[in-house]
Tab-separated table of C-alpha atoms in Angstrom:
chain	number	residue	atom	x	y	z
A	16	MET	CA	10.538	13.978	-17.524
A	17	GLU	CA	7.065	14.934	-18.653
A	18	LEU	CA	4.783	17.899	-17.997
A	19	SER	CA	1.213	17.173	-17.231
A	20	TYR	CA	0.102	20.680	-18.121
A	21	TRP	CA	2.548	21.480	-20.862
A	22	TRP	CA	0.318	24.204	-22.261
A	23	ILE	CA	1.096	26.462	-19.413
A	24	LEU	CA	4.561	27.107	-20.794
A	25	PRO	CA	3.371	28.615	-24.170
A	26	MET	CA	0.725	30.543	-22.278
A	27	ALA	CA	3.335	32.053	-20.008
A	28	ALA	CA	5.669	32.863	-22.945
A	29	ALA	CA	2.734	34.614	-24.651
A	30	ALA	CA	2.007	36.624	-21.545
A	31	VAL	CA	5.595	37.701	-21.261
A	32	THR	CA	5.738	38.740	-24.979
A	33	VAL	CA	2.619	40.798	-24.736
A	34	THR	CA	3.846	42.446	-21.576
A	35	ALA	CA	7.085	43.349	-23.249
A	36	TRP	CA	5.282	44.706	-26.319
A	37	LEU	CA	3.111	46.932	-24.152
A	38	TYR	CA	6.047	48.196	-22.307
A	39	ARG	CA	7.914	49.218	-25.462
A	40	ARG	CA	4.780	51.005	-26.784
A	41	ARG	CA	4.180	53.121	-23.632
A	42	ARG	CA	4.652	56.937	-23.817
A	43	PRO	CA	8.167	58.119	-23.110
A	44	GLN	CA	8.545	60.068	-19.884
A	45	LYS	CA	8.990	63.767	-20.061
A	46	THR	CA	12.598	64.951	-19.413
A	47	LYS	CA	14.132	68.295	-18.787
A	48	PRO	CA	17.480	69.222	-20.532
A	49	ILE	CA	20.396	70.103	-18.322
A	50	ALA	CA	23.181	72.397	-19.494
A	51	HIS	CA	26.626	70.870	-19.778
A	52	GLY	CA	25.383	67.412	-18.630
A	53	GLY	CA	28.179	65.770	-20.679
A	54	ARG	CA	30.831	67.025	-18.221
A	55	LEU	CA	29.106	64.927	-15.614
A	56	THR	CA	28.504	61.748	-17.712
A	57	GLU	CA	32.124	61.794	-18.962
A	58	LEU	CA	33.522	61.503	-15.426
A	59	PRO	CA	35.196	58.118	-14.867
A	60	GLU	CA	33.416	57.669	-11.559
A	61	TYR	CA	30.107	58.162	-13.281
A	62	GLN	CA	31.020	55.737	-16.042
A	63	ARG	CA	31.941	53.074	-13.552
A	64	ALA	CA	28.713	53.711	-11.641
A	65	LEU	CA	26.690	53.452	-14.821
A	66	ARG	CA	28.381	50.147	-15.934
A	67	ARG	CA	27.606	48.633	-12.572
A	68	HIS	CA	24.098	49.827	-12.681
A	69	ARG	CA	23.575	48.333	-16.199
A	70	THR	CA	25.248	45.045	-15.165
A	71	ARG	CA	22.818	44.720	-12.232
A	72	LEU	CA	19.903	45.571	-14.333
A	73	ALA	CA	20.773	42.922	-16.853
A	74	LEU	CA	21.404	40.354	-14.175
A	75	ALA	CA	17.918	41.270	-12.642
A	76	VAL	CA	16.355	40.718	-16.090
A	77	VAL	CA	18.064	37.295	-16.428
A	78	LEU	CA	17.051	36.299	-12.826
A	79	GLY	CA	13.451	37.392	-13.403
A	80	ALA	CA	13.281	35.410	-16.656
A	81	VAL	CA	14.698	32.286	-14.819
A	82	PHE	CA	12.250	32.850	-11.950
A	83	LEU	CA	9.208	33.021	-14.372
A	84	ALA	CA	10.427	30.013	-16.443
A	85	ALA	CA	10.884	27.969	-13.260
A	86	THR	CA	7.544	28.864	-11.694
A	87	ALA	CA	5.787	28.177	-15.020
A	88	THR	CA	7.563	24.799	-15.217
A	89	ALA	CA	6.449	23.956	-11.662
A	90	ALA	CA	2.905	24.975	-12.420
A	91	ALA	CA	2.971	22.764	-15.570
A	92	ARG	CA	3.493	19.880	-13.060
A	93	PRO	CA	6.507	17.934	-14.139
A	94	ILE	CA	6.223	14.207	-13.542
A	95	GLN	CA	8.597	11.246	-13.769
A	96	ARG	CA	7.320	8.011	-15.172
A	97	THR	CA	9.041	4.845	-14.095
A	98	THR	CA	8.234	1.044	-14.179
A	99	GLU	CA	8.592	-0.914	-10.945
A	100	GLN	CA	8.221	-4.667	-10.211
A	101	PRO	CA	7.162	-4.985	-6.605
A	102	GLU	CA	8.584	-7.934	-4.502
A	103	VAL	CA	5.675	-10.106	-3.283
A	104	ARG	CA	5.900	-12.807	-0.585
A	105	ASN	CA	4.761	-16.063	-1.923
A	106	ARG	CA	2.872	-17.381	1.105
A	107	ASP	CA	-0.865	-18.261	1.052
A	108	ILE	CA	-2.994	-18.576	4.187
A	109	VAL	CA	-6.527	-19.956	4.247
A	110	LEU	CA	-8.602	-19.247	7.392
A	111	CYS	CA	-10.797	-22.342	7.919
A	112	LEU	CA	-13.707	-21.998	10.395
A	113	ASP	CA	-16.008	-24.569	11.688
A	114	VAL	CA	-19.535	-22.958	12.056
A	115	SER	CA	-21.346	-25.949	13.375
A	116	GLY	CA	-23.617	-25.886	16.428
A	117	SER	CA	-20.941	-26.838	18.924
A	118	MET	CA	-18.920	-23.786	17.861
A	119	THR	CA	-21.747	-21.245	18.302
A	120	ASN	CA	-20.425	-19.767	21.523
A	121	THR	CA	-16.826	-19.339	20.279
A	122	ASP	CA	-17.082	-18.514	16.701
A	123	ALA	CA	-17.248	-14.763	17.203
A	124	ALA	CA	-14.206	-14.932	19.381
A	125	ILE	CA	-12.420	-17.009	16.656
A	126	ALA	CA	-13.319	-14.384	14.012
A	127	ALA	CA	-11.800	-11.757	16.259
A	128	VAL	CA	-8.648	-13.857	16.396
A	129	PHE	CA	-8.709	-14.148	12.694
A	130	GLU	CA	-8.898	-10.358	12.465
A	131	ASP	CA	-5.921	-10.050	14.682
A	132	LEU	CA	-4.068	-12.484	12.462
A	133	ALA	CA	-4.911	-10.609	9.295
A	134	LYS	CA	-3.429	-7.419	10.792
A	135	GLU	CA	-0.142	-9.209	11.669
A	136	PHE	CA	0.449	-10.509	8.108
A	137	ASP	CA	2.086	-8.279	5.444
A	138	GLY	CA	2.407	-9.328	1.863
A	139	GLU	CA	0.866	-12.772	2.136
A	140	ARG	CA	-2.436	-13.661	0.560
A	141	ILE	CA	-5.306	-14.470	2.762
A	142	GLY	CA	-8.585	-16.345	2.070
A	143	MET	CA	-11.423	-17.784	4.318
A	144	VAL	CA	-13.684	-20.795	4.126
A	145	ILE	CA	-16.490	-21.744	6.532
A	146	PHE	CA	-17.992	-25.106	6.872
A	147	ASP	CA	-20.548	-27.289	8.699
A	148	SER	CA	-21.931	-30.196	6.638
A	149	SER	CA	-20.699	-28.406	3.482
A	150	SER	CA	-18.181	-25.710	2.727
A	151	VAL	CA	-18.565	-22.103	1.491
A	152	GLN	CA	-15.717	-19.870	0.476
A	153	LEU	CA	-16.189	-16.553	2.278
A	154	PHE	CA	-13.548	-14.789	0.171
A	155	PRO	CA	-10.771	-16.108	-2.030
A	156	LEU	CA	-7.001	-15.693	-1.546
A	157	THR	CA	-6.297	-11.911	-1.743
A	158	ASP	CA	-3.688	-9.427	-0.667
A	159	ASP	CA	-6.220	-6.716	-0.426
A	160	TYR	CA	-6.125	-6.425	3.368
A	161	GLN	CA	-8.837	-3.806	3.522
A	162	PHE	CA	-11.229	-6.081	1.767
A	163	ALA	CA	-10.252	-9.027	4.047
A	164	ALA	CA	-10.709	-6.922	7.132
A	165	GLU	CA	-14.164	-5.840	5.981
A	166	GLN	CA	-15.165	-9.467	5.387
A	167	LEU	CA	-13.838	-10.526	8.724
A	168	THR	CA	-15.672	-7.774	10.449
A	169	GLN	CA	-18.888	-8.827	8.766
A	170	ALA	CA	-18.173	-12.468	9.680
A	171	LYS	CA	-17.697	-11.528	13.329
A	172	GLU	CA	-21.008	-9.503	13.448
A	173	ALA	CA	-22.908	-12.357	11.780
A	174	LEU	CA	-21.367	-15.002	14.153
A	175	ASP	CA	-22.066	-12.829	17.108
A	176	SER	CA	-25.717	-12.456	16.195
A	177	GLY	CA	-26.170	-15.996	14.772
A	178	THR	CA	-28.648	-14.789	12.156
A	179	GLY	CA	-28.678	-13.701	8.528
A	180	SER	CA	-27.567	-15.330	5.366
A	181	PHE	CA	-23.918	-15.727	6.529
A	182	PHE	CA	-24.461	-19.521	7.067
A	183	ASP	CA	-26.219	-20.160	3.699
A	184	GLY	CA	-24.659	-23.101	1.881
A	185	THR	CA	-23.065	-24.663	4.920
A	186	TRP	CA	-25.934	-27.190	5.536
A	187	ASN	CA	-26.059	-28.859	2.109
A	188	GLY	CA	-24.520	-32.099	3.303
A	189	GLU	CA	-25.574	-34.831	5.525
A	190	GLY	CA	-24.627	-34.629	9.149
A	191	SER	CA	-23.039	-31.775	10.880
A	192	SER	CA	-19.363	-30.514	11.788
A	193	LEU	CA	-17.752	-32.706	9.093
A	194	ILE	CA	-14.203	-31.484	10.063
A	195	GLY	CA	-12.406	-33.757	7.533
A	196	ASP	CA	-14.438	-32.527	4.578
A	197	GLY	CA	-14.122	-28.933	5.756
A	198	LEU	CA	-10.353	-29.268	6.054
A	199	ALA	CA	-10.120	-30.922	2.659
A	200	SER	CA	-12.207	-28.015	1.058
A	201	CYS	CA	-9.846	-25.479	2.616
A	202	ILE	CA	-6.868	-27.349	1.209
A	203	GLN	CA	-8.416	-27.421	-2.201
A	204	SER	CA	-8.858	-23.549	-2.015
A	205	PHE	CA	-5.229	-23.119	-2.955
A	206	PRO	CA	-4.566	-22.664	-6.685
A	207	ASP	CA	-2.833	-25.335	-8.648
A	208	THR	CA	0.883	-24.367	-8.565
A	209	ALA	CA	4.037	-26.271	-8.765
A	210	ALA	CA	5.173	-27.983	-5.553
A	211	GLY	CA	7.294	-25.601	-3.487
A	212	GLU	CA	6.382	-22.564	-5.637
A	213	ARG	CA	4.266	-21.096	-2.872
A	214	SER	CA	4.152	-21.686	0.830
A	215	ARG	CA	0.661	-22.760	1.948
A	216	SER	CA	-0.859	-22.692	5.431
A	217	VAL	CA	-4.355	-23.384	6.830
A	218	VAL	CA	-5.510	-22.006	10.116
A	219	LEU	CA	-8.215	-24.455	11.144
A	220	ALA	CA	-10.610	-23.433	13.917
A	221	THR	CA	-12.665	-26.353	15.205
A	222	ASP	CA	-13.373	-28.322	18.337
A	223	ASN	CA	-13.236	-31.540	16.388
A	224	PHE	CA	-16.654	-32.678	17.581
A	225	LEU	CA	-17.693	-34.868	14.589
A	226	SER	CA	-21.409	-35.518	13.915
A	227	GLY	CA	-22.005	-37.465	10.847
A	228	GLU	CA	-20.255	-39.552	8.139
A	229	PRO	CA	-17.742	-37.371	6.215
A	230	ILE	CA	-16.165	-38.181	2.909
A	231	PHE	CA	-12.700	-37.327	4.387
A	232	THR	CA	-11.809	-38.328	7.795
A	233	LEU	CA	-9.512	-35.917	9.748
A	234	ASP	CA	-6.616	-38.177	9.248
A	235	GLU	CA	-7.246	-38.445	5.487
A	236	ALA	CA	-7.539	-34.715	5.147
A	237	ALA	CA	-4.249	-34.249	7.127
A	238	ALA	CA	-2.652	-36.783	4.719
A	239	LEU	CA	-3.995	-34.758	1.838
A	240	ALA	CA	-2.576	-31.660	3.260
A	241	ALA	CA	0.834	-33.293	3.800
A	242	ALA	CA	0.781	-34.510	0.223
A	243	LYS	CA	0.119	-30.963	-1.095
A	244	ASN	CA	2.766	-29.506	1.309
A	245	VAL	CA	0.119	-27.544	3.159
A	246	LYS	CA	0.820	-26.952	6.884
A	247	VAL	CA	-2.202	-26.934	9.293
A	248	TYR	CA	-2.278	-24.761	12.292
A	249	ALA	CA	-5.145	-25.944	14.577
A	250	LEU	CA	-7.032	-23.600	16.833
A	251	ASN	CA	-9.184	-25.366	19.358
A	252	PRO	CA	-11.732	-23.530	21.453
A	253	GLY	CA	-12.941	-26.633	23.241
A	254	ASP	CA	-9.656	-28.127	24.420
A	255	MET	CA	-11.184	-29.350	27.781
A	256	ASP	CA	-11.014	-33.044	27.073
A	257	TYR	CA	-7.389	-33.260	26.047
A	258	GLY	CA	-5.631	-36.069	27.845
A	259	GLU	CA	-3.384	-38.909	27.322
A	260	GLN	CA	-5.979	-40.883	25.319
A	261	PRO	CA	-5.231	-40.570	21.582
A	262	GLU	CA	-8.925	-40.942	20.724
A	263	GLN	CA	-9.738	-37.614	22.427
A	264	PRO	CA	-10.909	-34.827	19.947
A	265	GLY	CA	-8.190	-32.494	21.084
A	266	ALA	CA	-5.450	-35.150	20.772
A	267	GLN	CA	-6.621	-36.150	17.339
A	268	LEU	CA	-6.561	-32.580	16.140
A	269	ARG	CA	-3.193	-32.002	17.624
A	270	ALA	CA	-1.862	-35.086	15.890
A	271	ALA	CA	-3.434	-34.110	12.602
A	272	ALA	CA	-1.911	-30.614	12.641
A	273	GLU	CA	1.582	-31.885	13.651
A	274	ARG	CA	1.371	-34.516	10.985
A	275	THR	CA	1.389	-31.705	8.364
A	276	GLY	CA	4.288	-29.952	10.051
A	277	GLY	CA	1.978	-27.457	11.616
A	278	SER	CA	1.112	-26.734	15.299
A	279	TYR	CA	-1.773	-26.846	17.736
A	280	PHE	CA	-3.066	-23.964	19.891
A	281	THR	CA	-6.040	-23.401	22.303
A	282	LEU	CA	-8.208	-20.312	21.618
A	283	ASP	CA	-7.505	-18.825	25.106
A	284	SER	CA	-3.762	-19.231	24.729
A	285	PRO	CA	-2.005	-15.831	24.744
A	286	THR	CA	0.552	-17.241	22.290
A	287	ALA	CA	-2.069	-18.378	19.740
A	288	VAL	CA	-1.864	-15.343	17.450
A	289	PRO	CA	1.864	-14.610	17.683
A	290	GLY	CA	2.601	-18.337	17.551
A	291	ILE	CA	0.663	-18.870	14.365
A	292	VAL	CA	2.037	-15.725	12.804
A	293	GLN	CA	5.604	-16.851	13.715
A	294	LYS	CA	5.076	-20.360	12.471
A	295	VAL	CA	3.688	-19.153	9.133
A	296	GLN	CA	6.475	-16.584	8.644
A	297	GLU	CA	9.067	-19.273	9.437
A	298	THR	CA	7.973	-21.347	6.436
A	299	GLU	CA	10.483	-21.440	3.639
A	300	ALA	CA	9.349	-19.048	0.897
A	301	THR	CA	11.217	-16.964	-1.597
A	302	SER	CA	10.037	-13.615	-2.804
A	303	TYR	CA	9.206	-13.109	-6.429
A	304	LEU	CA	8.682	-10.059	-8.641
A	305	ALA	CA	5.017	-9.210	-9.477
A	306	ALA	CA	3.829	-7.807	-12.785
A	307	PRO	CA	5.512	-4.513	-13.745
A	308	GLN	CA	3.529	-1.442	-12.600
A	309	ALA	CA	3.782	2.087	-14.043
A	310	VAL	CA	4.620	4.626	-11.341
A	311	VAL	CA	3.946	8.317	-11.879
A	312	ALA	CA	5.665	10.707	-9.402
A	313	ASP	CA	5.533	14.405	-9.159
A	314	THR	CA	9.089	16.047	-9.391
A	315	PRO	CA	8.481	19.768	-8.606
A	316	ALA	CA	11.536	20.122	-6.453
A	317	TRP	CA	14.124	21.119	-9.026
A	318	PRO	CA	12.033	24.000	-10.735
A	319	LEU	CA	10.923	25.234	-7.309
A	320	GLY	CA	14.475	25.149	-6.174
A	321	ILE	CA	15.633	27.193	-9.183
A	322	ALA	CA	12.835	29.615	-8.620
A	323	LEU	CA	13.831	30.047	-4.988
A	324	LEU	CA	17.479	30.821	-5.974
A	325	ALA	CA	16.378	33.161	-8.649
A	326	GLY	CA	13.972	35.008	-6.321
A	327	SER	CA	16.604	35.289	-3.711
A	328	GLY	CA	19.063	36.754	-6.169
A	329	MET	CA	16.342	39.287	-7.363
A	330	LEU	CA	15.737	40.357	-3.736
A	331	LEU	CA	19.543	40.852	-3.178
A	332	LEU	CA	19.900	42.937	-6.324
A	333	GLY	CA	16.911	44.958	-5.476
A	334	TRP	CA	18.458	45.851	-2.122
A	335	ARG	CA	21.748	46.754	-3.857
A	336	LEU	CA	20.019	48.856	-6.463
A	337	GLU	CA	18.253	51.087	-3.912
A	338	PRO	CA	19.553	54.652	-3.889
């Protein structure tokens, strides 16, 4: 145990010492002599009453000293320093958003879904990447959920208005809506760690309407994700052309996500958010101990408890000492 304001104790001791010294130097009260007073003080009943009175006075002095010491200790703010190693979940999630022209009408709604996803996770690290013909990292993997929420709110506002510098850096390539390149960039956003050390997931929001010649096709990006043990959860706002034909954009996106061990959802599906959260949390991942952290906690309970007991005893004695 440590005292934050240890200097309060010597100050309290000095105050008590000065008070006692002044009390001893006070002028004695005037008394009047009584004839034959010894006959009264020698009575056994008087002697017993005097001993009881002195015992109670001594006990009151002791309780008063304990009360003052306890309250001074509480005022000095006792603290307890400990070292803790918090348990952290080793799951990483990258939110991957297609901001091409075909997604204009739905990106703000997807950002709202991403906000809901961020609220559901607890302990996982979250990052976000946006892409069109090139990719931009909106914010890196972090477990600062307040910061992530602020970034997602700003993204939602920018996507809703469609103006501002939010889209800067996403038009540096040739073509538009290069889904394979965007997914590959999101996969590369994960730090280099040993295989299986961390669970990795990408939430890919796109309609899979390709316009241009990407470096990575969607299938190649899915193969890259599978090789790096990254599960892709696709969120499609334009799943109106999904049918039996495997060349349909929705069917291709579903096949790519399921190839990585992930899942496919439509934006208007009520199971999208809980389904993605459940799938991510079902991924095998073991917790690990983070770096040790010093924890300082106030511990005023015991001196205040002692002061309460001593004060109660003083009140009881004061009641018993009344004539």
